[in-house]
Amino acid sequence: MDYQNKLVLAPMVRVGTLPFRLLAAQYGADITYGEEIIDHKLLKCERRVNEYIGSTDFVEKGTDSVVFRTCHQERNHVVFQMGTSDAVRALTAAKMVCKDVAAIDINMGCPKSFSVSGGMGAALLSKPELIHDILTMLKRNLDVPVTCKIRLLKSSQDTVELARRIEKTEK
């Protein structure tokens, strides 16, 4: 996925739904991010094609609750953002959606207590080995690009060091 000279709709809580992503694309966004979905939540879902509105829905089993919705129109520019703290669980969840999205992004920046207490989001920034495990697992086993969102660390040197380590994650 090439981000150079692109307009990107960043991930936003309660806003990054399919209608908003399509609207952003209509107004020039080259890449759009969905809202963060926690791997545990996605694993409780089943993929359903909604022919009535032309979407692909990931619906929580036993309910009509749509956890993630996408469509063919955005297939080549939507990024699925996932919250995770486990490489195997992340891969299982990512495999569920990877044929319907352009890339998978791991949220390593959310400072909310829900994410941090679950070892996700910004909590990952203090666990470079776990970051390596998650990204390596995904990159080795998926055919879509894998990215991650990080937050600035206490020093710019630490941030650059972490970014370089992430960049060197290999298949």
Tab-separated table of C-alpha atoms in Angstrom:
chain	number	residue	atom	x	y	z
A	1	MET	CA	0.000	0.000	0.000
A	2	ASP	CA	1.475	3.288	-1.095
A	3	TYR	CA	0.793	6.289	1.138
A	4	GLN	CA	2.947	8.745	-0.799
A	5	ASN	CA	0.945	11.768	-2.018
A	6	LYS	CA	-2.318	10.222	-0.860
A	7	LEU	CA	-5.265	11.705	0.997
A	8	VAL	CA	-6.057	9.440	3.928
A	9	LEU	CA	-9.146	9.276	6.108
A	10	ALA	CA	-7.643	8.448	9.492
A	11	PRO	CA	-9.316	5.965	11.833
A	12	MET	CA	-11.949	7.631	13.998
A	13	VAL	CA	-14.099	6.114	16.728
A	14	ARG	CA	-17.845	6.018	15.929
A	15	VAL	CA	-17.295	7.781	12.607
A	16	GLY	CA	-15.347	5.456	10.316
A	17	THR	CA	-18.391	3.518	9.144
A	18	LEU	CA	-19.047	2.457	5.555
A	19	PRO	CA	-21.230	5.449	4.579
A	20	PHE	CA	-18.666	7.928	5.895
A	21	ARG	CA	-15.764	6.069	4.247
A	22	LEU	CA	-17.600	6.068	0.908
A	23	LEU	CA	-18.354	9.772	1.278
A	24	ALA	CA	-14.704	10.489	2.084
A	25	ALA	CA	-13.639	8.518	-1.003
A	26	GLN	CA	-16.137	10.429	-3.117
A	27	TYR	CA	-14.517	13.654	-1.911
A	28	GLY	CA	-11.020	12.459	-2.760
A	29	ALA	CA	-9.727	10.161	-0.006
A	30	ASP	CA	-7.417	7.599	-1.583
A	31	ILE	CA	-7.241	5.418	1.540
A	32	THR	CA	-9.889	5.105	4.249
A	33	TYR	CA	-9.658	3.468	7.661
A	34	GLY	CA	-12.468	1.718	9.428
A	35	GLU	CA	-13.098	2.032	13.130
A	36	GLU	CA	-10.959	-0.130	15.379
A	37	ILE	CA	-12.464	-3.583	15.841
A	38	ILE	CA	-11.118	-5.759	18.658
A	39	ASP	CA	-9.993	-9.221	17.514
A	40	HIS	CA	-12.110	-10.911	20.218
A	41	LYS	CA	-15.224	-9.185	18.834
A	42	LEU	CA	-14.509	-10.111	15.213
A	43	LEU	CA	-13.975	-13.743	16.174
A	44	LYS	CA	-17.596	-13.814	17.400
A	45	CYS	CA	-18.782	-12.836	13.930
A	46	GLU	CA	-19.742	-14.507	10.717
A	47	ARG	CA	-19.313	-13.061	7.232
A	48	ARG	CA	-22.593	-12.383	5.427
A	49	VAL	CA	-23.192	-10.945	1.987
A	50	ASN	CA	-26.029	-8.443	2.137
A	51	GLU	CA	-27.386	-8.444	-1.408
A	52	TYR	CA	-30.114	-5.951	-0.528
A	53	ILE	CA	-27.631	-3.085	0.010
A	54	GLY	CA	-24.617	-4.628	-1.758
A	55	SER	CA	-22.407	-4.968	1.286
A	56	THR	CA	-20.322	-7.575	3.026
A	57	ASP	CA	-21.173	-7.637	6.701
A	58	PHE	CA	-19.417	-9.194	9.658
A	59	VAL	CA	-22.293	-9.883	12.002
A	60	GLU	CA	-22.080	-11.044	15.597
A	61	LYS	CA	-23.361	-14.624	15.698
A	62	GLY	CA	-26.812	-15.022	17.198
A	63	THR	CA	-27.630	-11.339	16.653
A	64	ASP	CA	-28.220	-8.888	13.825
A	65	SER	CA	-25.437	-6.639	15.132
A	66	VAL	CA	-23.105	-5.594	12.308
A	67	VAL	CA	-19.580	-5.250	13.697
A	68	PHE	CA	-17.922	-4.304	10.388
A	69	ARG	CA	-19.446	-3.497	7.011
A	70	THR	CA	-17.677	-3.011	3.711
A	71	CYS	CA	-18.485	-3.246	0.014
A	72	HIS	CA	-16.802	-4.034	-3.287
A	73	GLN	CA	-16.595	-0.333	-4.169
A	74	GLU	CA	-14.079	0.328	-1.371
A	75	ARG	CA	-12.221	-3.001	-1.525
A	76	ASN	CA	-8.976	-1.545	-2.899
A	77	HIS	CA	-8.655	1.363	-0.477
A	78	VAL	CA	-10.210	0.455	2.878
A	79	VAL	CA	-7.921	-0.474	5.767
A	80	PHE	CA	-9.274	-2.706	8.527
A	81	GLN	CA	-7.981	-1.469	11.874
A	82	MET	CA	-7.719	-4.093	14.587
A	83	GLY	CA	-7.072	-4.011	18.304
A	84	THR	CA	-5.136	-7.042	19.514
A	85	SER	CA	-2.630	-8.248	22.067
A	86	ASP	CA	-2.013	-11.720	20.651
A	87	ALA	CA	-0.371	-12.767	17.377
A	88	VAL	CA	-2.352	-15.971	16.807
A	89	ARG	CA	-5.689	-14.353	17.624
A	90	ALA	CA	-4.813	-11.382	15.392
A	91	LEU	CA	-4.075	-13.708	12.486
A	92	THR	CA	-7.313	-15.651	12.953
A	93	ALA	CA	-9.312	-12.409	12.958
A	94	ALA	CA	-7.378	-10.873	10.058
A	95	LYS	CA	-7.973	-13.949	7.901
A	96	MET	CA	-11.707	-13.379	8.293
A	97	VAL	CA	-11.594	-9.956	6.601
A	98	CYS	CA	-8.442	-9.918	4.490
A	99	LYS	CA	-10.221	-10.804	1.219
A	100	ASP	CA	-12.556	-7.835	1.670
A	101	VAL	CA	-10.066	-5.072	2.518
A	102	ALA	CA	-6.930	-3.505	1.056
A	103	ALA	CA	-4.816	-3.788	4.222
A	104	ILE	CA	-4.824	-4.691	7.904
A	105	ASP	CA	-3.686	-2.116	10.467
A	106	ILE	CA	-2.810	-2.905	14.066
A	107	ASN	CA	-3.737	-0.135	16.485
A	108	MET	CA	-0.736	0.532	18.707
A	109	GLY	CA	-1.687	4.046	19.671
A	110	CYS	CA	-4.997	4.054	21.526
A	111	PRO	CA	-4.472	5.324	25.088
A	112	LYS	CA	-8.007	4.485	26.319
A	113	SER	CA	-8.113	2.377	29.472
A	114	PHE	CA	-10.149	-0.350	27.723
A	115	SER	CA	-7.379	-0.915	25.188
A	116	VAL	CA	-4.444	-0.496	27.540
A	117	SER	CA	-5.918	-2.741	30.252
A	118	GLY	CA	-6.373	-5.457	27.613
A	119	GLY	CA	-2.740	-5.139	26.508
A	120	MET	CA	-3.786	-3.499	23.242
A	121	GLY	CA	-3.323	-0.046	21.738
A	122	ALA	CA	-0.644	2.061	23.426
A	123	ALA	CA	0.168	-0.817	25.818
A	124	LEU	CA	1.917	-2.532	22.911
A	125	LEU	CA	4.434	0.308	22.636
A	126	SER	CA	6.220	-0.962	25.736
A	127	LYS	CA	6.345	-4.524	24.369
A	128	PRO	CA	8.514	-4.481	21.234
A	129	GLU	CA	8.826	-8.285	21.231
A	130	LEU	CA	5.038	-8.655	21.127
A	131	ILE	CA	4.840	-6.037	18.375
A	132	HIS	CA	7.385	-8.072	16.436
A	133	ASP	CA	5.443	-11.312	17.000
A	134	ILE	CA	2.121	-9.829	15.885
A	135	LEU	CA	3.475	-8.095	12.795
A	136	THR	CA	5.628	-11.063	11.774
A	137	MET	CA	2.714	-13.472	12.167
A	138	LEU	CA	0.465	-11.291	10.031
A	139	LYS	CA	3.021	-10.457	7.350
A	140	ARG	CA	4.027	-14.100	6.925
A	141	ASN	CA	0.486	-15.372	6.618
A	142	LEU	CA	-1.536	-12.692	4.818
A	143	ASP	CA	-1.543	-11.541	1.206
A	144	VAL	CA	-2.511	-7.962	2.072
A	145	PRO	CA	-0.254	-5.229	3.457
A	146	VAL	CA	0.053	-4.986	7.236
A	147	THR	CA	0.552	-1.600	8.881
A	148	CYS	CA	0.370	-0.218	12.389
A	149	LYS	CA	-0.587	3.044	14.006
A	150	ILE	CA	1.751	4.150	16.791
A	151	ARG	CA	1.901	7.040	19.218
A	152	LEU	CA	4.897	9.230	20.003
A	153	LEU	CA	6.989	7.850	22.847
A	154	LYS	CA	8.650	9.861	25.638
A	155	SER	CA	11.583	10.825	23.443
A	156	SER	CA	11.897	11.303	19.716
A	157	GLN	CA	14.869	8.922	19.746
A	158	ASP	CA	12.733	6.148	21.303
A	159	THR	CA	9.988	6.777	18.745
A	160	VAL	CA	12.393	6.603	15.811
A	161	GLU	CA	14.019	3.486	17.243
A	162	LEU	CA	10.651	1.745	17.566
A	163	ALA	CA	9.575	2.840	14.080
A	164	ARG	CA	12.795	1.452	12.608
A	165	ARG	CA	12.293	-1.818	14.454
A	166	ILE	CA	8.730	-2.050	13.129
A	167	GLU	CA	9.900	-1.195	9.623
A	168	LYS	CA	12.390	-4.090	9.720
A	169	THR	CA	9.709	-6.677	10.518
A	170	GLU	CA	10.126	-9.301	7.839
A	171	LYS	CA	8.016	-11.974	6.317
